[in-house]
Every structure is written in C-alpha cells, then in structure tokens.
Coordinates of C-alpha atoms (C1' of nucleotides) in Angstrom, one line a residue:
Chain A
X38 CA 123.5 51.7 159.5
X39 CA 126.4 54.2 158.4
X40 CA 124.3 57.3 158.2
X41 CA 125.2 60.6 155.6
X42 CA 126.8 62.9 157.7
X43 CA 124.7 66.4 158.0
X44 CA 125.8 69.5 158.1
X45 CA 125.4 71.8 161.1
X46 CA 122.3 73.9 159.5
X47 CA 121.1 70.8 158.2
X48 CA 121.2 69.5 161.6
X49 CA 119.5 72.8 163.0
X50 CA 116.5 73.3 160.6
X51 CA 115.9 69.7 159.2
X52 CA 113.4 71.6 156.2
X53 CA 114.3 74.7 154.3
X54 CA 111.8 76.4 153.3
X55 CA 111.5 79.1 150.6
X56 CA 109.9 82.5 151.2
X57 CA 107.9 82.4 148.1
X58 CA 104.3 80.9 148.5
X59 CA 103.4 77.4 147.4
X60 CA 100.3 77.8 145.2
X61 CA 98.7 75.2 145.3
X62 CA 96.4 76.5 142.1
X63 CA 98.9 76.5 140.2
X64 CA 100.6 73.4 140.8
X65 CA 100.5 70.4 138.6
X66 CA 99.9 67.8 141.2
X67 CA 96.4 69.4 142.6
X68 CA 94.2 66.5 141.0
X69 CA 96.3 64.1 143.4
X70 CA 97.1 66.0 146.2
X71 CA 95.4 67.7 148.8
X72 CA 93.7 70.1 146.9
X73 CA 91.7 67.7 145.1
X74 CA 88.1 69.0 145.2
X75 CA 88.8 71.8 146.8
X76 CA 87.1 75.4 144.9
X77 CA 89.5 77.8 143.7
X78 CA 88.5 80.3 146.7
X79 CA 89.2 77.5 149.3
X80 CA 92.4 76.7 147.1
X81 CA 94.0 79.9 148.0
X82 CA 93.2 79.9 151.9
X83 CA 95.0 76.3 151.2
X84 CA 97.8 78.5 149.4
X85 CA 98.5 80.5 152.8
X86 CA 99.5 77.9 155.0
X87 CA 101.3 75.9 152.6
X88 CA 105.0 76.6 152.7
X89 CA 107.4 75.0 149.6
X90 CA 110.9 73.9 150.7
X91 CA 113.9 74.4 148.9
X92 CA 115.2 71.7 146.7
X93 CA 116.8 69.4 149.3
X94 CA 120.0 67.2 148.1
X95 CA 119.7 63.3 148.5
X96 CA 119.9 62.3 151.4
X97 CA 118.9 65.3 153.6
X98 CA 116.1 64.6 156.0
X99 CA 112.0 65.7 155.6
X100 CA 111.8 65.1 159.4
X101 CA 113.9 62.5 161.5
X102 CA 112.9 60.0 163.3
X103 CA 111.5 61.0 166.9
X104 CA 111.0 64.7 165.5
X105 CA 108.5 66.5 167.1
X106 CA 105.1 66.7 165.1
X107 CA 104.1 70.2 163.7
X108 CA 103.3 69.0 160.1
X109 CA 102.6 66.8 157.2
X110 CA 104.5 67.5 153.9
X111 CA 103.4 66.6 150.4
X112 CA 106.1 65.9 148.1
X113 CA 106.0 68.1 145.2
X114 CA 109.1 66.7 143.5
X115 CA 111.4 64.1 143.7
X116 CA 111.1 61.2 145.5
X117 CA 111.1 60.7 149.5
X118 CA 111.6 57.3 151.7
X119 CA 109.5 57.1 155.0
X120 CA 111.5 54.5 157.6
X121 CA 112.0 53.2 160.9
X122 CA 114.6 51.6 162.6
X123 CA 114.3 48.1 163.9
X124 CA 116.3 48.0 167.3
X125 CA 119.1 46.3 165.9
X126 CA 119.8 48.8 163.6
X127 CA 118.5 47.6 160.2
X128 CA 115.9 50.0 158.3
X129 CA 112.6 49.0 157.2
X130 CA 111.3 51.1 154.6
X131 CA 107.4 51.8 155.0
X132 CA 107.1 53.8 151.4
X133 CA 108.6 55.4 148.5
X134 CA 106.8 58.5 147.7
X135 CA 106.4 60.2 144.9
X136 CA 105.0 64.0 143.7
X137 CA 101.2 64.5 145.2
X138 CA 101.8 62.0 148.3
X139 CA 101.2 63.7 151.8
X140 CA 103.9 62.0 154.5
X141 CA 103.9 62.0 158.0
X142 CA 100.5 61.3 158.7
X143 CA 101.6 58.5 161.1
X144 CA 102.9 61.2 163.5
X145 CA 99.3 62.5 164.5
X146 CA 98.4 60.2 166.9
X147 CA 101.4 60.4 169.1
X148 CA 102.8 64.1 168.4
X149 CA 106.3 63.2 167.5
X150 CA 107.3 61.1 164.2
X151 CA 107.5 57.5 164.3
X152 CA 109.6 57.3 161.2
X153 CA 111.8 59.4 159.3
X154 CA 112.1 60.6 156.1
X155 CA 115.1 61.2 153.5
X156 CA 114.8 62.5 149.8
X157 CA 116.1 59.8 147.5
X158 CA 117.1 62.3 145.2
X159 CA 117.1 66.4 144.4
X160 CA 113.3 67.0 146.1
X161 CA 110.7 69.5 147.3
X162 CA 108.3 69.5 149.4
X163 CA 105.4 71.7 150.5
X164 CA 104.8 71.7 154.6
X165 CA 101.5 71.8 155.7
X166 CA 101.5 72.7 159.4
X167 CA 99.0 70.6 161.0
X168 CA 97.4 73.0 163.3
X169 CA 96.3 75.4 160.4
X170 CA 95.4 72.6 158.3
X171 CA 92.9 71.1 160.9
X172 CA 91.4 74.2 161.5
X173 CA 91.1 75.0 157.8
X174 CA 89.6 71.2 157.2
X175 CA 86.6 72.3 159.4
X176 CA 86.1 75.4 157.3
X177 CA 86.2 73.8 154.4
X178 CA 84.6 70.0 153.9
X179 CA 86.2 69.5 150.9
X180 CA 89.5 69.9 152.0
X181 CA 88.3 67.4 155.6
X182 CA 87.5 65.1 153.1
X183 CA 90.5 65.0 150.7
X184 CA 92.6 65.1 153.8
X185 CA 90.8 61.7 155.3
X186 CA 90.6 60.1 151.7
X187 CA 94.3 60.4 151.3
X188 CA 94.9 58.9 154.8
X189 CA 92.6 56.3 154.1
X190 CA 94.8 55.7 151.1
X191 CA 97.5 55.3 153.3
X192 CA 96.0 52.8 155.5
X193 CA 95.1 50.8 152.1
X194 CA 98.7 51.0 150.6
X195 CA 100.0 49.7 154.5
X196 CA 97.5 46.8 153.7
X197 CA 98.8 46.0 150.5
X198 CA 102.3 45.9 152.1
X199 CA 101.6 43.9 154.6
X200 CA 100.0 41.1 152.2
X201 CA 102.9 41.3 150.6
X202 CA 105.7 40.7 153.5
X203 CA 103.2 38.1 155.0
X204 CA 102.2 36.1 152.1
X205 CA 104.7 36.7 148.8
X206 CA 107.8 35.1 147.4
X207 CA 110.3 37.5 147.1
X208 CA 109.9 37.1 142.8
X209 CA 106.6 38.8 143.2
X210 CA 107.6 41.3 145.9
X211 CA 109.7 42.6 143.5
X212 CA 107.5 42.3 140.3
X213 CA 104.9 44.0 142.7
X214 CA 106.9 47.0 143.5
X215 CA 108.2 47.7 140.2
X216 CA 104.4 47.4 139.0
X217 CA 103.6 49.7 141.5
X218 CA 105.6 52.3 140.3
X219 CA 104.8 52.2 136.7
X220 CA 101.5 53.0 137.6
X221 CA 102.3 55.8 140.3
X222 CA 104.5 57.3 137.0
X223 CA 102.0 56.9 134.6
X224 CA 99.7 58.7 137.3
X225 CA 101.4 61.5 137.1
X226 CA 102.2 61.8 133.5
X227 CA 105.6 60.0 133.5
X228 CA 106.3 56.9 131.3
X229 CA 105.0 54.2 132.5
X230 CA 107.5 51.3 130.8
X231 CA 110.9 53.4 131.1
X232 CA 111.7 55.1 134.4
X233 CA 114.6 55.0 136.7
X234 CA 114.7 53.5 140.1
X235 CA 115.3 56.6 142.7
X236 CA 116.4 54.3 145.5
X237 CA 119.3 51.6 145.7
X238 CA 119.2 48.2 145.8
X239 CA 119.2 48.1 149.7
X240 CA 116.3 50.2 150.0
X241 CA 114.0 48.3 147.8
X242 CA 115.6 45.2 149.8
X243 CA 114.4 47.1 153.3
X244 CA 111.4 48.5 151.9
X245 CA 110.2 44.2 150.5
X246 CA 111.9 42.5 153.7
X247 CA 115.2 40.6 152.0
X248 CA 118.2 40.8 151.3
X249 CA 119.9 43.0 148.7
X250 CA 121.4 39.7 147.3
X251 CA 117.9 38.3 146.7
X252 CA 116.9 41.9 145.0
X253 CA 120.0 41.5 142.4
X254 CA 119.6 38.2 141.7
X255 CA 115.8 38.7 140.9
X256 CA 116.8 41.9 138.8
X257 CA 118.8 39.7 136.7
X258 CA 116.6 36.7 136.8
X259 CA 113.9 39.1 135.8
X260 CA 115.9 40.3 132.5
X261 CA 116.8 37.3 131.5
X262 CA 113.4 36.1 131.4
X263 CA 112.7 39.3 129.8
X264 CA 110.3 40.7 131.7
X265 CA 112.3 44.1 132.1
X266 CA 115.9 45.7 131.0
X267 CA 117.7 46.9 133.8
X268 CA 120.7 49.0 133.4
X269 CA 122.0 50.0 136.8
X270 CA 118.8 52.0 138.1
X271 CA 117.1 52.5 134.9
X272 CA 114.0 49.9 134.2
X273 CA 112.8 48.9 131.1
X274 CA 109.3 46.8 131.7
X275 CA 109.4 44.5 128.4
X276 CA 106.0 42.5 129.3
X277 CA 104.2 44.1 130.9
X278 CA 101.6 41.1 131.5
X279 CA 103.7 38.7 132.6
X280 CA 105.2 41.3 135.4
X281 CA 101.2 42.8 136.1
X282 CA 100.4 38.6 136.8
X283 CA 103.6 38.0 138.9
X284 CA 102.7 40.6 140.7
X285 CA 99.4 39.7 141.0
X286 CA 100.3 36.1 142.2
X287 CA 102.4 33.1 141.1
X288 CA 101.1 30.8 143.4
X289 CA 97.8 29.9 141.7
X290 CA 98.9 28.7 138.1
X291 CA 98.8 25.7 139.9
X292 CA 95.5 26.2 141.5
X293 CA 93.3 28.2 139.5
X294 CA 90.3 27.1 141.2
X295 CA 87.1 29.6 141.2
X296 CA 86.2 32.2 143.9
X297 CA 83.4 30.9 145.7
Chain B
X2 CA 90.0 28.4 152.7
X3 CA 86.6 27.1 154.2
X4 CA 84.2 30.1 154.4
X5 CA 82.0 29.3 157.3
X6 CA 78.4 29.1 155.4
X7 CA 76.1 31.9 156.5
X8 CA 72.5 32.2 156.7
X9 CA 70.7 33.9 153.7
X10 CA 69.3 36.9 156.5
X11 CA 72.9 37.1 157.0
X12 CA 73.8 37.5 153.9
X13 CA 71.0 40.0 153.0
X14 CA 72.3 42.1 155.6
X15 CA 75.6 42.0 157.3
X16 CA 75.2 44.2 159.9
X17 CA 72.3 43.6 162.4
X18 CA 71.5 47.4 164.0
X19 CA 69.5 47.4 167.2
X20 CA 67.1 49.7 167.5
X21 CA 68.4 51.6 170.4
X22 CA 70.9 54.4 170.3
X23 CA 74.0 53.7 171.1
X24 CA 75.0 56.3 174.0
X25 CA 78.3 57.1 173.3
X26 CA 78.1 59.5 176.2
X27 CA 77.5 56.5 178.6
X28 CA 80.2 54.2 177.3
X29 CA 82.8 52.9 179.1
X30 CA 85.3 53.2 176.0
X31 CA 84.5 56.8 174.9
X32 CA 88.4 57.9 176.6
X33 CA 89.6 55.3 173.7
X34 CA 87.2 55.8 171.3
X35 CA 86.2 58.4 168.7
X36 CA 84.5 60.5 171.7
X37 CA 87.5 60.9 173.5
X38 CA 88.1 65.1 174.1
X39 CA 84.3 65.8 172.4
X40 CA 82.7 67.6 174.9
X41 CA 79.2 66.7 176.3
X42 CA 77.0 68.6 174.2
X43 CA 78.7 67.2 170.9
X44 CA 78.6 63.8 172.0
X45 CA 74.6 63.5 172.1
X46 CA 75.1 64.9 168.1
X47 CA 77.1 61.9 167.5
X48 CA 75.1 59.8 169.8
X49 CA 72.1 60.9 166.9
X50 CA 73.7 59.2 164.2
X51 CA 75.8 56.0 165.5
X52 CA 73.8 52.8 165.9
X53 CA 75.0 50.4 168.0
X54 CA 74.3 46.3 166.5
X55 CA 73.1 43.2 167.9
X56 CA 75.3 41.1 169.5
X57 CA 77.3 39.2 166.2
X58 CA 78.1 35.8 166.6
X59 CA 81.5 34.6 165.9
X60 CA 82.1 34.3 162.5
X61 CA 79.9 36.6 160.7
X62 CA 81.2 39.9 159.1
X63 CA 81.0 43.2 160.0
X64 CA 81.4 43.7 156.4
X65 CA 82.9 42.0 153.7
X66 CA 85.6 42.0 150.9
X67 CA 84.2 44.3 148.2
X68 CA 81.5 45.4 150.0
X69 CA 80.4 49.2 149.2
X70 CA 81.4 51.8 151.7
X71 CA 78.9 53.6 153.7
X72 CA 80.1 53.7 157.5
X73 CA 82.9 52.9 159.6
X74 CA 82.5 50.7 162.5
X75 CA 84.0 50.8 166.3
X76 CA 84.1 47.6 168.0
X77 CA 81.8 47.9 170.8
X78 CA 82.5 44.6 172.5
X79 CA 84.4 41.4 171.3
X80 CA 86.7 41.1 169.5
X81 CA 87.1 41.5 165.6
X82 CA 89.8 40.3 163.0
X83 CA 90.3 42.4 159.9
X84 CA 91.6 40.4 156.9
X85 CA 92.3 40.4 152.5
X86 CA 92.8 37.4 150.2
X87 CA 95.4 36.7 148.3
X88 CA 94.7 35.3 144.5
X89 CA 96.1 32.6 145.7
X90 CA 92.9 32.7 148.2
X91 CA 94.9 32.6 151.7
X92 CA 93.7 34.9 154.2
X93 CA 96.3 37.9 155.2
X94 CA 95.0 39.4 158.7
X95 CA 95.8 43.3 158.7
X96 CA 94.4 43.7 162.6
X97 CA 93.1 42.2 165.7
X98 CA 90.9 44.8 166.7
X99 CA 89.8 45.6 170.4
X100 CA 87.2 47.3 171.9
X101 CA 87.2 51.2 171.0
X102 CA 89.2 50.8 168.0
X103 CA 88.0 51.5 164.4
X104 CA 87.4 49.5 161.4
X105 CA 86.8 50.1 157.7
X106 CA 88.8 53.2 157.5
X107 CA 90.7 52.1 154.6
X108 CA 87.6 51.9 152.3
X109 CA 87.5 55.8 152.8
X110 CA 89.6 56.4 149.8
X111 CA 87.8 54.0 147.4
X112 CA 84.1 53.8 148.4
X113 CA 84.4 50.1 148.8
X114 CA 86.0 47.8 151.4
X115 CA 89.6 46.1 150.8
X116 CA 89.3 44.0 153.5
X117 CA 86.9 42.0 155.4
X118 CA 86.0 42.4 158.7
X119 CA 85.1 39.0 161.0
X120 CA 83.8 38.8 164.4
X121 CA 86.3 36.3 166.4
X122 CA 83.5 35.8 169.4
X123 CA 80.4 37.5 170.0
X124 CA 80.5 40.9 169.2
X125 CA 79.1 44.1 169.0
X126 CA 79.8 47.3 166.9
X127 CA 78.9 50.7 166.5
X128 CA 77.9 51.8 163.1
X129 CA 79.1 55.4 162.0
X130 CA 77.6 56.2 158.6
X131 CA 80.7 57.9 157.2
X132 CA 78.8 60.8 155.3
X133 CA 76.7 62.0 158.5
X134 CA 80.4 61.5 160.6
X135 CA 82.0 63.6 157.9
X136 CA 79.4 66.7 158.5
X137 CA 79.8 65.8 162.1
X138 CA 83.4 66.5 162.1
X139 CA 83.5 69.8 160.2
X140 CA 80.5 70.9 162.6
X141 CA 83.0 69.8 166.0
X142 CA 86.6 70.3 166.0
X143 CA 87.5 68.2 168.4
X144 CA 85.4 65.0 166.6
X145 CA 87.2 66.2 163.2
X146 CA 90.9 66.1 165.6
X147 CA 89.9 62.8 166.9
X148 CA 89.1 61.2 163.7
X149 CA 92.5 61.9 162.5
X150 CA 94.6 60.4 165.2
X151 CA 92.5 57.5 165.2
X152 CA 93.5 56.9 161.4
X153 CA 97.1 57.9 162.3
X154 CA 97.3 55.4 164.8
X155 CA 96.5 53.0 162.1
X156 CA 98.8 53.8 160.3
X157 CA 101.1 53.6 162.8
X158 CA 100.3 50.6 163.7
X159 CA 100.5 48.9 160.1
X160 CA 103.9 50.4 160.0
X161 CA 104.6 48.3 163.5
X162 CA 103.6 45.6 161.7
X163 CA 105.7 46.1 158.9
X164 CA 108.7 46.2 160.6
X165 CA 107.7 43.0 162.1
X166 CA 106.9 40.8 159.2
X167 CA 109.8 42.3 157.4
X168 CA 112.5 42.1 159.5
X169 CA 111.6 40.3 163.2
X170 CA 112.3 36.5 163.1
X171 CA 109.0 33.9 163.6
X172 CA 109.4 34.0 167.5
X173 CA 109.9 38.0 168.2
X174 CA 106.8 38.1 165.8
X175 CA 104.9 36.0 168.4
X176 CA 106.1 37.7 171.1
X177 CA 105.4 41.2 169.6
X178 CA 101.8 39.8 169.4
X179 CA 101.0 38.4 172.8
X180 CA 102.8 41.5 174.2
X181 CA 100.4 44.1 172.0
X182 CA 97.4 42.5 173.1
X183 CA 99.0 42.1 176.7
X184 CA 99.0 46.1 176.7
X185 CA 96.0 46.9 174.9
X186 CA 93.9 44.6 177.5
X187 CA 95.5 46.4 180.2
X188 CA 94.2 49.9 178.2
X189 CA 90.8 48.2 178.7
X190 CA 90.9 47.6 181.9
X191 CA 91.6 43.5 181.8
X192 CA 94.3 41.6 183.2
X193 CA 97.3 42.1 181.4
X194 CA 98.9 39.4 182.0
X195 CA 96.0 36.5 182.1
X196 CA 93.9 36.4 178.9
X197 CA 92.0 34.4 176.2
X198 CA 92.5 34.5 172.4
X199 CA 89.9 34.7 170.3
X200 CA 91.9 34.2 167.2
X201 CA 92.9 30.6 166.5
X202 CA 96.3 29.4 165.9
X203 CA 95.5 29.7 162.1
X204 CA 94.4 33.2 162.2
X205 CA 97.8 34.4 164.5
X206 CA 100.2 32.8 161.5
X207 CA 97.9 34.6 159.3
X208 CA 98.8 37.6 161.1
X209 CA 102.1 36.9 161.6
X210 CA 103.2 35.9 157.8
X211 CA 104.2 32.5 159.7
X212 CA 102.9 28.9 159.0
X213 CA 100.3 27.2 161.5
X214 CA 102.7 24.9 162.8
X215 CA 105.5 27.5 163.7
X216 CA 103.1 29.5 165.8
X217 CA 102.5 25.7 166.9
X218 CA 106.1 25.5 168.2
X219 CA 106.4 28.7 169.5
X220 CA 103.8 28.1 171.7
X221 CA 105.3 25.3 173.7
X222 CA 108.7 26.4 173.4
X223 CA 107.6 29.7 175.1
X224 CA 106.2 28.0 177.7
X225 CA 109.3 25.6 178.0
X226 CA 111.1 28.8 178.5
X227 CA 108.7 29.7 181.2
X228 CA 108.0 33.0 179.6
X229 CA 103.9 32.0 179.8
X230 CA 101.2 29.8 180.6
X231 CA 99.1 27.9 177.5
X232 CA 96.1 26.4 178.1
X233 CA 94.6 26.3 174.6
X234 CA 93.1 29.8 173.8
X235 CA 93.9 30.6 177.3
X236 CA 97.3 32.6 178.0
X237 CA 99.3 33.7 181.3
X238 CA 102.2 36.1 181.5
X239 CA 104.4 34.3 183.2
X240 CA 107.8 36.6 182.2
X241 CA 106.7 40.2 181.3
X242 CA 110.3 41.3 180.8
X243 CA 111.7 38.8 178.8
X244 CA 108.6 38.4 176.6
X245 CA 108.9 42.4 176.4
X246 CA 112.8 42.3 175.4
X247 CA 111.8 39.1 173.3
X248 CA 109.4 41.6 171.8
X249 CA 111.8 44.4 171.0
X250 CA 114.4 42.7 169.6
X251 CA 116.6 39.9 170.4
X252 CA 119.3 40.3 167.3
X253 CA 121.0 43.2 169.1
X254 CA 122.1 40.8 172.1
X255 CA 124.9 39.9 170.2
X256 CA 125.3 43.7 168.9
X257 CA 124.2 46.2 171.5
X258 CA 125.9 49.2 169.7
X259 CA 125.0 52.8 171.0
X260 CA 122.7 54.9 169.0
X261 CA 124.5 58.0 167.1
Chain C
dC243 C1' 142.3 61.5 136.0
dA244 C1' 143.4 58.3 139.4
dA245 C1' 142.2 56.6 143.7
dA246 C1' 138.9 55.8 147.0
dT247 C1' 134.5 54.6 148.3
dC248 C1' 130.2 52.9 147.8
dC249 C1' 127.0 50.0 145.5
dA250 C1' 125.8 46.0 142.8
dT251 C1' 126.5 41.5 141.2
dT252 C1' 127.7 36.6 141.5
dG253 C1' 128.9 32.3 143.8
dA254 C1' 128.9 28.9 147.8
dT255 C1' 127.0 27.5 151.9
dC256 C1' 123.8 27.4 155.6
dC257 C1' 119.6 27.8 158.2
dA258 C1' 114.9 29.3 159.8
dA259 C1' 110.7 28.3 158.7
dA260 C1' 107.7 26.0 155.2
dT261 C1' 105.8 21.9 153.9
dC262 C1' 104.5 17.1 154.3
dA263 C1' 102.7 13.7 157.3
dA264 C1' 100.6 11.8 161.2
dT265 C1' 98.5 11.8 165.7
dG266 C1' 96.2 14.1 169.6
dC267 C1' 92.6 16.6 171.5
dA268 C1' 88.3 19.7 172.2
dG269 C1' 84.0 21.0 171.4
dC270 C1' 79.7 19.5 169.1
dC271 C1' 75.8 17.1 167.7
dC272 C1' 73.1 13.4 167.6
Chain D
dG175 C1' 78.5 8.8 175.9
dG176 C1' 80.4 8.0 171.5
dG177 C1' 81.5 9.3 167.2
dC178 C1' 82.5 13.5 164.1
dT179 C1' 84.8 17.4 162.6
dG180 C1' 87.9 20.9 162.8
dC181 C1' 91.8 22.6 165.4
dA182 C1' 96.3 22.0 167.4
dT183 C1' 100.5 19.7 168.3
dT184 C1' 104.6 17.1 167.1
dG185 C1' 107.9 15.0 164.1
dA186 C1' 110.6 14.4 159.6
dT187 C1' 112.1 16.5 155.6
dT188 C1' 112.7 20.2 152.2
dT189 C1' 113.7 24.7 150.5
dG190 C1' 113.7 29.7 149.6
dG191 C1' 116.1 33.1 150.8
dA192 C1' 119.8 34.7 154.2
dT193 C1' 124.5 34.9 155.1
dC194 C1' 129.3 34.7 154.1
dA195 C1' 132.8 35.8 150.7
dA196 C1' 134.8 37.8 146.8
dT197 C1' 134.9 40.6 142.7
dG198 C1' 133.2 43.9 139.5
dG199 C1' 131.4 48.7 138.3
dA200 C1' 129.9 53.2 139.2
dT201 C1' 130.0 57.6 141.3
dT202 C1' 132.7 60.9 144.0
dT203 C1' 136.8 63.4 145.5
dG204 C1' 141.2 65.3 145.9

DNA sequence: CAAATCCATTGATCCAAATCAATGCAGCCC
DNA sequence: GGGCTGCATTGATTTGGATCAATGGATTTG
C-alpha cells in the first residue's frame, strides 16, 4: 500500500536504457528467450531493435500500472514482479520473473499496461518495442513463432496459477512456488537446491492469495518437517520429493484412486 | 468426477469438421474474432484453411487433456468451458468461452493441450490448424497483429481472474462472473441483462475456487437483495450498478482512500 | 554505531467458506 | 404419468486460514 518513493527522473523516464546495443547473439539467455530459433543473420536484425536498460535498483518500476504500451521487455537479469491492484488497495502478484522471461505481453490487447512491474532486486532488462518487433515477426517466422510460443507459455503458467488459487491449500501453494523456482534456476544454470528468495514474505503472500502470517508459519512448518532450511530469504530444499509431491497434491494420499 | 461416457466415433475423433468452408468473410463475429482489421482479400486466404464443425452436442470436447496440438479453435456458436484436473481429480475451469473467442492457445508452447475444452450446449467451432495459421500470419500483418492481442487478452483475462480467486471474497467472485458474461453478451449482441447459463452450478464454483453450495447461497441471497432474477439456468439483471460495484470491489466501502 | 524503520515471526481469536447431511426439484426415459 | 437420476438448494457444523496483537530481527540511515 505504502509505495517507494521515486525520484523525479525516475518518475520521468520509468526505463533507462543504455546506449550500447543488447546483442542478443551474444547473450546467455538466447536458448530461453526470444531468440530461440532464430539464425544468426535474423539474430542481429533482432539485435537492432533491442535496447538493454541500465541496472535498475529494487524497487524501481519496468512500466507502471496504466503506462501506455510501446513495448515488451525480457528480463536479462535479476528478477521482476508483474502486479495489479485490487480496488481496495491490496496487490496481487501475477508472476515472478526471472532472466529469459518476456513481460508485458498482457498490455497488447488494450494498448496501455494492465499491471505493473518493479525489479525485486539490482535488474536489467532488454526493451523490445512492439512495433518493430511485429514487423520484424513477419519477416522472420522464426522469431513469429518464438514470440507466440512464449505467449502461449504465459497463458499456461496463468493456468497453473489459477489451479492453484482455486483448488490448493495454502501448504502446497507454497511447496508449489518454491518448486517452481528451483526448476526456473536450475533452467538457467543456477542451483537448483540452494537459492535465495528475491521477494519478501508479502509478496509471495500476494503473489499465492494469503496472508503473510500463513506464508511464515508454513516456512517454519516446512523446516521443521525438513523439507527445506530457511534462513531469512535464503532456501535450502532438503527433500526434494516430499516438496515435488506436496506440490503436486496432498489431497489424494487419501484417495489414490486410478485415472480413468 | 463422473466423465460423461462418450461414443467410441467420438472418441476416434473429437472434432467433427463439416465439409463446408467456414466463411469467415460472412460471419457475424469476424469484428471479435481473429478476422477483425484483415482486409477482404486476406480473409478468403484464411477462409482456405479454417473449417468450421458440426454442431457438438453438450458435453463432448473440442479437445481433450493431453491431447496433441495441431489447431486452435474459435468458438463459432455455443458456448464452451475450458478446464484442467487436479491430482486430486477435481475439475479447475480456466474460461467460459463465448462466441469469437479462442481456445487452445496455451498448448502453443508445448505441442500438446493442458487443458480440456467442453462444449456446455450445442456448439460449434472453427478449426485453425496452427501451422497453416502460422504461415498465414507472417504472409498478412494484420492476421499476425490480431493473433497477438487475442492471446494478450487471455492473458489479461487470466490475470482478472487471478486477482479474483486470490483476493475477492466468494460473493464479489460471483458477481464479477455474472457481470463478465453480462458484458460479453452485450458485445454479441444479446441482452445484457436477461440471459441463460450454460454452466451448471458445479462448473461456476469450479470457476470460481468456491464450493457448490456457496454459489448455492449466493444465488438466493443475490436475489433477496434484489440485485437479479433466478430461474434456474435462467438470470435477469435486476441491479446493474450494485452488481457492477459488487463486482469491483466492496472492501473499500469501509476504506475509500484516494489513489496516490 | 545507535536509532529508526521495515520485515518476519509467533500467539490468540475469529470468521468466511468448506464440509457434512438431507431434502427438493427438473428433465429424462421408459 | 411415474419413477429415476443428477442437479440444486437449504441447514448444521467444522475448520483453514484471516485478522488482531505483540515481539523479535534485519537492514538502512543519520
């Protein structure tokens, strides 16, 4: 509710981009990103429309909410949150994203951006002005299709989400989340049984729909049943089975019956 | 829980396609629909490779959980629910979907579906074989622009419905619902404020993260408070206002703080 | 380095919605 | 038309997680 005050360029120019190029042929994240798939010619058409911000502190704003459209970003480093505000003032969280993810894709359809997006920590992020990209997409199918495969990804992440608001206890929200990360580290070459938590406690509270009380408790709940060490924002998973299958569901070890 | 049992031609083959073409460029939904901004000549291309399908009785699927990935579908008539299992094998429903709306677009990312698709009355559907649509779009701008903000409306809709299941209490959830489906009737040309739901009671909680007998509840207190008309499947506006304000919010009655 | 501020944890209590249980009703099929 | 079957409603009870309240730690700032 109480939000980081900005300062006056920040207020201005939400993004700072550098002047150097983004080269995207060179960047580690190309097997996740856009530029999956796309041939090193096509890469560096890709190369001249993609502009790399600055490092942006925590808590500076991608794009606010209500910000006119003009592009997507992909975060090259650090890690972003994507919100809205409920009209009583609360945030939900719609994603944590992580190097190689594109954001605000949801602010295509309408032309100005439904949520916002803050960097969790120290982050870059490459713009990709939307005009350009579209007409680059229809030159090159490659890059049409990497661009609709990661919005399609989008759309099956949402899903997952939403199964997990409507139909989860709150013990394997959590153990789902935290799964989720490990495997989006391990993705991209991070450990995936230490890692720290980029976001606080009311985040991952907003982002699984309780309260930060619930979150704490099931941290500790979860160490002392030693599925994970927590020590303030860095995770330890310690069984890594047990969390996968909470995750998974905790409902049916009393109903284990067969899929028809 | 129950699957309805299908026929074995059913099973063979989801989809039933009619033989005729589907005329896009004579369709009444083609300013909602992928057409929308394609110009004439364009439109017979896609005409070429969407085929429209037999009326589908309620019940059967437009495709199903798992099932490979070869086209995505726009409901032509009737009305279609969208949904994944848990392991615990209750249905989460990710979308009611209306006429001129699109389904299947999150099995773009990994060749096969994540969710099922259900026909809630008789229905039909136009098939887009995603490969051919792909070409399409690279070939015509403005197919290529529409595809996009179709998928970013779905996304921006799963984010609505984010927000609701994880912050809006059981009755704004309802009346978020009736007043969505309120609007998007009105987009089609139907009463907005007098209509049928095909989903039963079951499927709304489904939607809605709620249990059966809360959407039970909500029903008749809603119409207690005079805010509509139930007749079984059969609904009447009867406060568009206070359903709407219902809708938005109704935790900030008691906090109606300015925006910074 | 101390004070201030923010964030996280822990405990006690409450409540919205789930669950359990039963009856009512509509649309079907013989 | 009468019984069947699945769907919907209503009531009683329980409970998971929210809310309220207080303290404990961790960054940050002057």
């Amino acid at each position: 509710m109480a939000e980081i005050p900005n300062t006056n360029r920040e207020q201005a120019k939400v993004v700072d981009l550098a002047s150097v190029q983004a080269a995207c042929h060179g960047c580690s994240l190309r097997q996740l990103c856009l530029p999956m798939g796309v041939n090193q010619v096509d890469l560096h058409r890709l190369d001249e429309i993609v502009r790399r911000s600055r490092p942006m502190q925590r808590g500076k704003h991608v794009f606010r909410l209500g910000d006119q459209f003009h592009a997507i970003y992909a975060i090259r480093s650090g890690s972003v949150k994507t919100y809205t505000m409920t009209d009583a003032g609360s945030e939900q969280i719609t994603g944590f994203h992580l190097p190689g993810e594109l954001i605000g894709l949801d602010a295509i359809a309408t032309g100005s951006h439904p949520c916002g997006a803050k960097a969790l920590e120290t982050a870059t992020v490459c713009e990709l002005p939307f005009l350009q990209l579209e007409e680059l997409a229809v030159q090159v199918p490659s890059l049409q299709h990497q661009l609709l495969r990661l919005m399609s990804k989008e759309i099956l992440s949402d899903g997952e989400l939403l199964t997990l608001l409507g139909k989860k206890s709150a013990e394997e929200r959590l153990a789902a989340l935290i799964f989720s990360l490990s495997a989006r580290f391990k993705e991209r070459g991070f450990s995936p049984n230490e890692f720290r938590l980029s976001m606080s406690r009311n985040d991952i509270a907003d982002y699984l729909g309780l309260a930060v009380e619930t979150v704490s408790r099931l941290f500790t709940r979860f160490q002392q049943q030693g599925l994970i060490d927590v020590q303030n924002k860095q995770v330890t998973i310690r069984d890594h089975d047990r969390l996968k299958e909470l995750a998974g569901s905790n409902a049916e070890d009393r109903a284990p019956q067969a899929r028809a």
